[in-house]
Short mmCIF file of C-alpha atoms and ligand atoms in Angstrom, two decimals:
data_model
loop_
_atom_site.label_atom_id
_atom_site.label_comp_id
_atom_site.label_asym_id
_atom_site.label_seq_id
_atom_site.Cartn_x
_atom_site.Cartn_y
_atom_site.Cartn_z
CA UNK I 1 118.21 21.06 59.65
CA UNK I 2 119.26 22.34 62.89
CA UNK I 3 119.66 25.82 63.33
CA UNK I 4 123.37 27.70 64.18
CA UNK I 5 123.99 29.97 66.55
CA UNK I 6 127.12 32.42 65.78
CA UNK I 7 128.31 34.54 69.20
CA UNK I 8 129.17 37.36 68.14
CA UNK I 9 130.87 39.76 70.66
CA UNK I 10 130.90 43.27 70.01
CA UNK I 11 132.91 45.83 71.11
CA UNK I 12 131.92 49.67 70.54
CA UNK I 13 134.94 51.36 72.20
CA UNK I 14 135.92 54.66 71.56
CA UNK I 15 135.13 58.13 69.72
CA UNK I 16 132.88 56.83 66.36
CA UNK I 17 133.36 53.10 67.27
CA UNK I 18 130.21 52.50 69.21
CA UNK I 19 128.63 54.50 66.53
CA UNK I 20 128.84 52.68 63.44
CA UNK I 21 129.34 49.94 65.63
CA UNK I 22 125.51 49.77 66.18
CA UNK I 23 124.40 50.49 62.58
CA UNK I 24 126.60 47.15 61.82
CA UNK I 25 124.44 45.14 64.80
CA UNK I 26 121.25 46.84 62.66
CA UNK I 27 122.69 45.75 58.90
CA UNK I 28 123.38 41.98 60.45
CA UNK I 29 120.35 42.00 62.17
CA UNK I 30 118.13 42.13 58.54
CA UNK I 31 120.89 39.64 57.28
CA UNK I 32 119.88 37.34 59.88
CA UNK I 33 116.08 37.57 59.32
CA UNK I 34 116.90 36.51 55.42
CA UNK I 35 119.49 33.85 56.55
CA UNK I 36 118.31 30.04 56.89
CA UNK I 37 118.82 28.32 59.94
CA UNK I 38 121.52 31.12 60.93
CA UNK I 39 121.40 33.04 64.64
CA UNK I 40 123.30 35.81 65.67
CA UNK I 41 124.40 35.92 69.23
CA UNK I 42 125.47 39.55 69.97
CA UNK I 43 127.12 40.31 73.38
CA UNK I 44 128.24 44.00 73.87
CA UNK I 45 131.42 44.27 75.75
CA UNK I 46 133.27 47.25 76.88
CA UNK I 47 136.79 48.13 75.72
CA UNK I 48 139.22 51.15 75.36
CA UNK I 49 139.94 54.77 76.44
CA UNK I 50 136.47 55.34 78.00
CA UNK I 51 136.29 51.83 79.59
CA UNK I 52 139.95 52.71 80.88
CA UNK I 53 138.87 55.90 82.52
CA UNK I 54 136.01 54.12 84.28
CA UNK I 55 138.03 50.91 85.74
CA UNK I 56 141.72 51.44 84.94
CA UNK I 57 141.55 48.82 82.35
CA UNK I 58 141.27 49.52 78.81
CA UNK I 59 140.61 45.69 77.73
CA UNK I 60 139.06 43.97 80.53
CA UNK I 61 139.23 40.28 81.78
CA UNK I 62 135.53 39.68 81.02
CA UNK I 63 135.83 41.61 77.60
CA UNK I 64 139.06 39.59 76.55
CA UNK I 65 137.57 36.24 77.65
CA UNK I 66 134.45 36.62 75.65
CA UNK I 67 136.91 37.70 72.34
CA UNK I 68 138.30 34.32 73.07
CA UNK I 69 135.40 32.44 73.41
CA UNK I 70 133.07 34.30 70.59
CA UNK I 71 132.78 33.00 66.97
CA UNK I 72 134.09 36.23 65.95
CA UNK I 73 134.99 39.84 67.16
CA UNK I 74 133.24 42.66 66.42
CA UNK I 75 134.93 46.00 66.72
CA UNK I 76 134.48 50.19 66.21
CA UNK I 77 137.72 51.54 67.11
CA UNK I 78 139.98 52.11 69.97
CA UNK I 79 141.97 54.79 71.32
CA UNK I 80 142.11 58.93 71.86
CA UNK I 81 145.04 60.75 70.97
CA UNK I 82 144.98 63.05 74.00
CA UNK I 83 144.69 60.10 76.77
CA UNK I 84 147.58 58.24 77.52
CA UNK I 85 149.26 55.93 80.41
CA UNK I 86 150.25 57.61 83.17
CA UNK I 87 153.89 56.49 81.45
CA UNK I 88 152.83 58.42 78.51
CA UNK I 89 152.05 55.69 76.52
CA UNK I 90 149.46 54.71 73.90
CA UNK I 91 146.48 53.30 75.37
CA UNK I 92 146.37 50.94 72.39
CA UNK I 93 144.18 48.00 73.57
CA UNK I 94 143.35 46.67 69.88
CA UNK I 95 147.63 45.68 69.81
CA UNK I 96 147.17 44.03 73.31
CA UNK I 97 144.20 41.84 72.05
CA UNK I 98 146.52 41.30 68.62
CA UNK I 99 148.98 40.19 70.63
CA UNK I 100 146.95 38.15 73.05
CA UNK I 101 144.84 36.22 70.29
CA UNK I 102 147.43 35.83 67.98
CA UNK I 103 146.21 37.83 65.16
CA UNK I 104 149.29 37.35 62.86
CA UNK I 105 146.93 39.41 59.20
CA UNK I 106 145.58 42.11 58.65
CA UNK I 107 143.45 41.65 55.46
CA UNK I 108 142.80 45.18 54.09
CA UNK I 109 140.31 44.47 50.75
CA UNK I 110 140.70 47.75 48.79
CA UNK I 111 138.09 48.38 46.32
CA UNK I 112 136.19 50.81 44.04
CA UNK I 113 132.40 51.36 44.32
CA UNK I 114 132.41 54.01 42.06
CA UNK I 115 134.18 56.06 39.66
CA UNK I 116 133.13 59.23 41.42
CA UNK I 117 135.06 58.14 44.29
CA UNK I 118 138.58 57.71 43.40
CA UNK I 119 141.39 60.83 42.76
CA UNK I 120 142.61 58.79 39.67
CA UNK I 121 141.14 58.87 36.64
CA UNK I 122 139.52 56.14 34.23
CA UNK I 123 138.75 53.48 36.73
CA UNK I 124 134.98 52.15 36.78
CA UNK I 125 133.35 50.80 39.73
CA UNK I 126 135.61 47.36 40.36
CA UNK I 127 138.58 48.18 38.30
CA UNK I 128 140.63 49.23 41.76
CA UNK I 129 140.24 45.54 43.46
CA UNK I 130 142.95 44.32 45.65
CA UNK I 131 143.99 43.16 49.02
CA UNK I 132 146.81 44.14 51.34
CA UNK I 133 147.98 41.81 53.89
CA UNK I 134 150.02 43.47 56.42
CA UNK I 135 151.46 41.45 59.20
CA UNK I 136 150.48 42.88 62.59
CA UNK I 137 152.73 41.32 65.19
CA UNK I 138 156.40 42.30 64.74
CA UNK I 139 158.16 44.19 61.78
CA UNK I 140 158.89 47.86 62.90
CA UNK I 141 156.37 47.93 65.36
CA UNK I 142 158.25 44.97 67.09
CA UNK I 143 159.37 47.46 69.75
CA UNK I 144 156.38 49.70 70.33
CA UNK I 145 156.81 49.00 74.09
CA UNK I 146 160.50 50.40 74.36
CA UNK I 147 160.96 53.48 76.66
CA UNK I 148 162.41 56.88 74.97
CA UNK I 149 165.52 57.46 77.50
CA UNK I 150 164.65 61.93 78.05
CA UNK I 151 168.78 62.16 77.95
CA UNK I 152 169.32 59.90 74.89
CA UNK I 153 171.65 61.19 71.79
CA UNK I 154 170.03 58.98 69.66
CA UNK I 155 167.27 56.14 69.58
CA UNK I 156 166.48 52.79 67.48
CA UNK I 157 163.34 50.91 66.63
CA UNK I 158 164.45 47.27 65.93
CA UNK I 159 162.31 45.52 62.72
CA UNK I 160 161.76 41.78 63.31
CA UNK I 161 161.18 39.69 60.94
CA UNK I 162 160.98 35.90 62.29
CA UNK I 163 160.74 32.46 59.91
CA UNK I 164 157.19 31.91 62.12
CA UNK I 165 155.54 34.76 61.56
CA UNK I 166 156.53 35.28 57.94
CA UNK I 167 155.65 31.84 57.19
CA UNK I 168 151.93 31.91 58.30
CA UNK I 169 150.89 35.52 56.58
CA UNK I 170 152.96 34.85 53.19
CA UNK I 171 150.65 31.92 53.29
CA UNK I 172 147.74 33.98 54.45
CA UNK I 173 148.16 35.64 51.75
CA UNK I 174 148.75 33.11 49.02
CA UNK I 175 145.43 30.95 50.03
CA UNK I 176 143.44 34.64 49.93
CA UNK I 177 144.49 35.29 45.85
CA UNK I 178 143.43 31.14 45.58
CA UNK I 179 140.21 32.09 46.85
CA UNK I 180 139.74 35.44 45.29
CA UNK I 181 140.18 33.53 42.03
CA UNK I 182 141.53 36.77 40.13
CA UNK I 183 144.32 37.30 39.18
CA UNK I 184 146.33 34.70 41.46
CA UNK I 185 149.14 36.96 42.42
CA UNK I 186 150.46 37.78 45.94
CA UNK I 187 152.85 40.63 45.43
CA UNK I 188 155.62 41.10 48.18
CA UNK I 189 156.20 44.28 49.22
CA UNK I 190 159.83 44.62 50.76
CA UNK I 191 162.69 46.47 50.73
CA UNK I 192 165.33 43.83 49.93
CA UNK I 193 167.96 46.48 48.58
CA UNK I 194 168.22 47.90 51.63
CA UNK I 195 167.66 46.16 54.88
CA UNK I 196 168.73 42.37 55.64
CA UNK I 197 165.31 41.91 57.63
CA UNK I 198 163.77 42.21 54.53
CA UNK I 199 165.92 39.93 52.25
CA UNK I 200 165.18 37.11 54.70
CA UNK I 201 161.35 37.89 54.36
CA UNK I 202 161.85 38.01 50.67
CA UNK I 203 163.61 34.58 51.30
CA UNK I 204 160.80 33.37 53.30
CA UNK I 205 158.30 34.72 50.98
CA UNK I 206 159.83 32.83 48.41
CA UNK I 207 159.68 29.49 49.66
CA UNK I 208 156.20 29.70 50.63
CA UNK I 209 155.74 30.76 46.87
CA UNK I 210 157.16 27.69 45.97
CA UNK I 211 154.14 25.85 47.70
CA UNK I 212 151.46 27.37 45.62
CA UNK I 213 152.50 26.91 41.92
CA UNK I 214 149.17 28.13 41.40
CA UNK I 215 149.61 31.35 41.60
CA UNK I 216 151.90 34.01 40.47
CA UNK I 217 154.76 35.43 42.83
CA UNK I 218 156.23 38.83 42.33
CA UNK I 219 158.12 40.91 44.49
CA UNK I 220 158.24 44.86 44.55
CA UNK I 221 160.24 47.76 46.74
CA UNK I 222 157.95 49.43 48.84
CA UNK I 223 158.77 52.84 47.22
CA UNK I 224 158.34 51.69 43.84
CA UNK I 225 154.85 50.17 45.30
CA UNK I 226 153.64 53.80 46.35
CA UNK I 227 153.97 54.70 42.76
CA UNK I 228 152.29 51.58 41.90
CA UNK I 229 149.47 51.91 43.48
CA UNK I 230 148.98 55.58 42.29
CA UNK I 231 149.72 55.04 38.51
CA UNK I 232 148.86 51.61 37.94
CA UNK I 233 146.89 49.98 41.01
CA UNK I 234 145.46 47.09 38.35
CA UNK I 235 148.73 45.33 39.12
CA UNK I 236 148.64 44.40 42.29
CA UNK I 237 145.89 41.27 42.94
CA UNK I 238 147.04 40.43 46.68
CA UNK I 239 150.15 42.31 48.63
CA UNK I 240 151.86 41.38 51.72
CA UNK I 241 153.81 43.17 53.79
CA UNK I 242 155.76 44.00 57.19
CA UNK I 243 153.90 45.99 60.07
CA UNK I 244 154.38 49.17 59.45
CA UNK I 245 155.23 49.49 55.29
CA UNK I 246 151.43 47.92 55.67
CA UNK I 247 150.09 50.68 57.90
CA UNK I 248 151.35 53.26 55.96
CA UNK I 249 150.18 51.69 52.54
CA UNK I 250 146.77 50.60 53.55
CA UNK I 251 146.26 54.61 54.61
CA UNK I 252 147.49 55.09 50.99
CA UNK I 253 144.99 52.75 49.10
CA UNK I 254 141.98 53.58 51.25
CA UNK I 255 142.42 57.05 49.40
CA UNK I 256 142.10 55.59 45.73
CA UNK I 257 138.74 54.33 46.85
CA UNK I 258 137.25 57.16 48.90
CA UNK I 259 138.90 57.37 52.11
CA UNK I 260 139.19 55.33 55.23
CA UNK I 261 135.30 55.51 55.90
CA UNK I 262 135.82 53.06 52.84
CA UNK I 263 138.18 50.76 54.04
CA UNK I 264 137.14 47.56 56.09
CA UNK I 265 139.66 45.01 57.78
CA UNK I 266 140.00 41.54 59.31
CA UNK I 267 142.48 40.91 61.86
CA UNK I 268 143.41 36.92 61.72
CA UNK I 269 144.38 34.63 63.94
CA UNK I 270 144.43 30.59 63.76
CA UNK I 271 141.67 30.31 66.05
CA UNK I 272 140.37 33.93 66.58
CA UNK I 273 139.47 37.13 63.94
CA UNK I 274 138.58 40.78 64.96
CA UNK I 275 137.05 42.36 62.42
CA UNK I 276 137.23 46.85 62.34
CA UNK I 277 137.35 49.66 59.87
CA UNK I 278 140.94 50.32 58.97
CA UNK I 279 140.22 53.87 60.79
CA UNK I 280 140.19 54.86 64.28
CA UNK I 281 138.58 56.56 66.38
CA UNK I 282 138.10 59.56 64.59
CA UNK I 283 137.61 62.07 67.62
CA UNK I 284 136.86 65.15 65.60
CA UNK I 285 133.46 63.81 64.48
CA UNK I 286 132.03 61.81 67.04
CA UNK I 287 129.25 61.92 68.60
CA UNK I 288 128.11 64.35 65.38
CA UNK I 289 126.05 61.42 63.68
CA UNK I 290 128.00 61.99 60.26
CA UNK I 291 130.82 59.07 60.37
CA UNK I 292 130.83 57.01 57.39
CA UNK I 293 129.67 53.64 58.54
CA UNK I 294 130.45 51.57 55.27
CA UNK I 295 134.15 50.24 56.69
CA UNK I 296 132.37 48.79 58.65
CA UNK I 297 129.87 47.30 57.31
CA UNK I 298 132.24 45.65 55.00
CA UNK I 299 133.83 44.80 57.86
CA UNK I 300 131.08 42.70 59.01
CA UNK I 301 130.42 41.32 55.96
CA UNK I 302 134.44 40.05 56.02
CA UNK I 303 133.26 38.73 59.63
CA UNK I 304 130.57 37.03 57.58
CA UNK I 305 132.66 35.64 54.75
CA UNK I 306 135.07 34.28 57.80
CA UNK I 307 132.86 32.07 59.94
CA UNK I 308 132.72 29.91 56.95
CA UNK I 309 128.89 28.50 56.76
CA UNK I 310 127.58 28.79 53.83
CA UNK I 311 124.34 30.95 54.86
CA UNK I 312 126.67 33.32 56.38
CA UNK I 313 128.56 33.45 53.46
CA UNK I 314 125.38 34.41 51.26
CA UNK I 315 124.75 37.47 54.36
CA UNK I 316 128.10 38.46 53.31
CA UNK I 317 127.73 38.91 49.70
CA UNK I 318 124.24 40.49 50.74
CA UNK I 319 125.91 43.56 52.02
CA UNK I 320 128.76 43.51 49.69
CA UNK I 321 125.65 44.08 46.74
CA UNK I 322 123.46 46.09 48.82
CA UNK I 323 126.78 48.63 49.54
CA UNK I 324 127.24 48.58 46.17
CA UNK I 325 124.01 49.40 44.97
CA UNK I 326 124.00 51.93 47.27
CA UNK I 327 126.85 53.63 46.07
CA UNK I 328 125.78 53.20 42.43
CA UNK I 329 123.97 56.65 43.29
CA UNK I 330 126.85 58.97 43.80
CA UNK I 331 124.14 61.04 46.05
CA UNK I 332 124.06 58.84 48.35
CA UNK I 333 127.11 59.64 50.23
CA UNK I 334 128.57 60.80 54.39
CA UNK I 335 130.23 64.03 54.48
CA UNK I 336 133.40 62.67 54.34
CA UNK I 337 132.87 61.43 50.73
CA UNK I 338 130.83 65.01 49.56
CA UNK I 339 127.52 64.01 50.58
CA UNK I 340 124.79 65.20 52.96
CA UNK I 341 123.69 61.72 54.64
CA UNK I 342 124.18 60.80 57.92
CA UNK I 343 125.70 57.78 59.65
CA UNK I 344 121.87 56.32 60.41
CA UNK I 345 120.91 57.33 56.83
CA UNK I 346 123.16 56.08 54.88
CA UNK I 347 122.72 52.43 56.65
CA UNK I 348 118.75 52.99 56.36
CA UNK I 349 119.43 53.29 52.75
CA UNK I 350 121.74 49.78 52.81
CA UNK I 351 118.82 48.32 55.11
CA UNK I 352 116.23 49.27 52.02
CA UNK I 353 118.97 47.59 49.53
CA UNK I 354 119.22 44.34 51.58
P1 ATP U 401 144.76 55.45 64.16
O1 ATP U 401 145.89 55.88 65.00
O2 ATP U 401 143.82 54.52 64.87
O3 ATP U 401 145.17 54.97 62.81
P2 ATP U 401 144.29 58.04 63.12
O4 ATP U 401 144.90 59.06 64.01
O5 ATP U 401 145.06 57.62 61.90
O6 ATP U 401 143.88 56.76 63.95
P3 ATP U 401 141.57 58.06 62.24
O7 ATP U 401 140.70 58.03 63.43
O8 ATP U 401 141.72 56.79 61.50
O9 ATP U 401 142.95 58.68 62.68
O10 ATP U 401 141.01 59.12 61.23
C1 ATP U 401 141.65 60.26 60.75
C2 ATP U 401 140.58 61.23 60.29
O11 ATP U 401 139.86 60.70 59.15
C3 ATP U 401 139.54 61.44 61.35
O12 ATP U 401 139.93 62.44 62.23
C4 ATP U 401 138.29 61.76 60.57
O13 ATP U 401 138.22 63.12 60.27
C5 ATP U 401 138.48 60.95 59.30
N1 ATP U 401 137.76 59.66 59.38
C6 ATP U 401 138.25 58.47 59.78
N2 ATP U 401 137.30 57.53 59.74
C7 ATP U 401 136.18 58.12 59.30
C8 ATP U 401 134.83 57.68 59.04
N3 ATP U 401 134.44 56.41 59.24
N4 ATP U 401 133.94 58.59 58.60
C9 ATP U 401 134.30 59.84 58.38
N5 ATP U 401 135.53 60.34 58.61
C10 ATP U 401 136.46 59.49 59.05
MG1 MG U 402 145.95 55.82 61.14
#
């Protein structure tokens, strides 16, 4: 059998990116000594504020072409809230490469390691197990490039909600609760009492429910949903959403489960996926050695899942068991979850697992 090579391209980019950017290379690394007839091509690219500051361009052409042309997309985090455009804007390159590779999901898995590391009580390790899928290229955020008039009396944010982009992550999200296998329910979270956007997505929504009669469709107010997933987060299998009720909400249910050093994501496109913590940068503890690397780890075990060969797929669940038997030991934790290990430590301690 021949052997496959996967290119990987991997982007550190700012604050604790690079950081438990490199403790991912080290976790797929061991993967790919265990994997059969499975390479890993990593290319290091640069990317963000610090890449910015060197050559005025926070997502080079070189960088962007090799996203484009990799198997996958690797990625810390991007971004420092004190440096901005010279227009005062966000240097947000992670929405410019959304844009520019079409990466329509964001798949947020949400889930619970251990009871010692969710606020609510009476949930063992797996009982908090969903996914939010939050639609990353219009909603609220539609507008993000608008300019704040200084004299203005007022100002607007438009939502957009288009038939395209609806259609392809309700659908998303449908064929992720087919393969999850759960509970088979995609829960739409709207607000279709208030706002017309959001009846037509509900609209939308619906008729792509209509093409899976396989699983279960239910829709529920955004509000209401906050409750939800405090009270009662066992009912919700797989959520979509709009742009920004999804930003908000994934910040939300990476707090049942520890935190956002817990949360991993996959953006996805139809030919391209970037795969990041749900976090940023986190600023106020680089460079210390103490980030919690496991976001993304899981991340890169998404990245795994994604690429869609069966050996890779098998690396994948590898880390998902080794993370987990890791955090069976409620000592073995970053500072950011109560414990005393470092960012190197803790992935030493996920190597030993593998
Ligand atoms: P973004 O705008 O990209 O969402 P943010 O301003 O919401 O970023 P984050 O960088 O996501 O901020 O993190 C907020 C805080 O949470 C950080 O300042 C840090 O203290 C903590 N934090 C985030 N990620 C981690 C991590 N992996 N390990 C430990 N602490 C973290
Ligand atoms: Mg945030």
């Amino acid at each position: 059998m021949s052997t496959r090579t996967f290119r990987i391209a991997v982007l550190g980019g700012d604050g604790i990116g690079p950081e438990v950017c490199d403790q991912s290379v080290r976790v797929l690394r061991e993967i790919e000594s265990r994997l059969n007839n499975v390479t890993f091509d990593f290319e290091n690219h640069h990317v963000g504020v610090g890449e910015y500051r060197v050559s005025g361009n926070a997502l080079p052409d070189t960088t962007f072409a090799a996203c484009q042309s990799s198997d996958a997309v690797l990625l810390g985090a991007m971004g420092l809230p004190n440096v901005r455009y010279p227009n005062g804007k966000e240097i947000a390159p992670q929405l410019d490469l959304r844009e520019r590779l079409g990466l329509y999901g964001g798949v947020r898995p949400i889930r619970l390691f251990n009871e010692a590391d969710t606020p609510l009580k009476g949930y063992a390790a797996g009982e908090i197990d969903f996914v939010l899928v939050r639609e990353s290229t219009e909603g609220l955020f539609y507008g993000r490039d608008a300019v704040l008039d200084p004299d203005a009396d007022e100002a607007f944010d438009t939502m957009r909600i288009s038939r395209d982009c609806t259609l392809r992550v309700c659908r998303l999200a449908f064929e992720i609760a087919r393969k999850r296998g759960g509970k088979k329910k995609v829960t739409l979270i709207d607000k279709a009492n208030v706002l017309s956007s959001m009846v037509f997505f509900r609209k939308v929504f619906d008729e792509v429910a209509a093409e899976f009669p396989d699983i279960t469709a239910d829709h529920c107010y955004v509000d209401a949903s906050a409750l939800f997933l405090v009270r009662d987060p066992q009912r919700f299998d797989v959520m979509v959403t709009e742009n920004m009720f999804g930003d908000i909400l994934s910040d939300l249910a990476a707090g049942l489960v520890g935190g956002m050093g817990m949360a991993p994501s996959g953006d996805i496109g139809a030919t391209a996926a970037v795969f990041q913590p749900s976090h940023g940068s986190a600023p106020d503890i680089a460079g210390l050695g103490v980030a919690n690397p496991i976001a993304m780890h899981l991340s890169a075990a998404m990245m795994l899942d994604w690429l869609d060969h069966p050996e890779c797929k098998r690396g994948a669940k590898m880390i998902d068991d080794a993370v987990a038997k890791v955090l069976a030991d409620p000592a073995k934790r970053t500072p950011d979850m109560g414990g005393k290990l470092s960012t190197t430590e803790i992935t030493d301690e996920i190597l030993k697992a593998i």
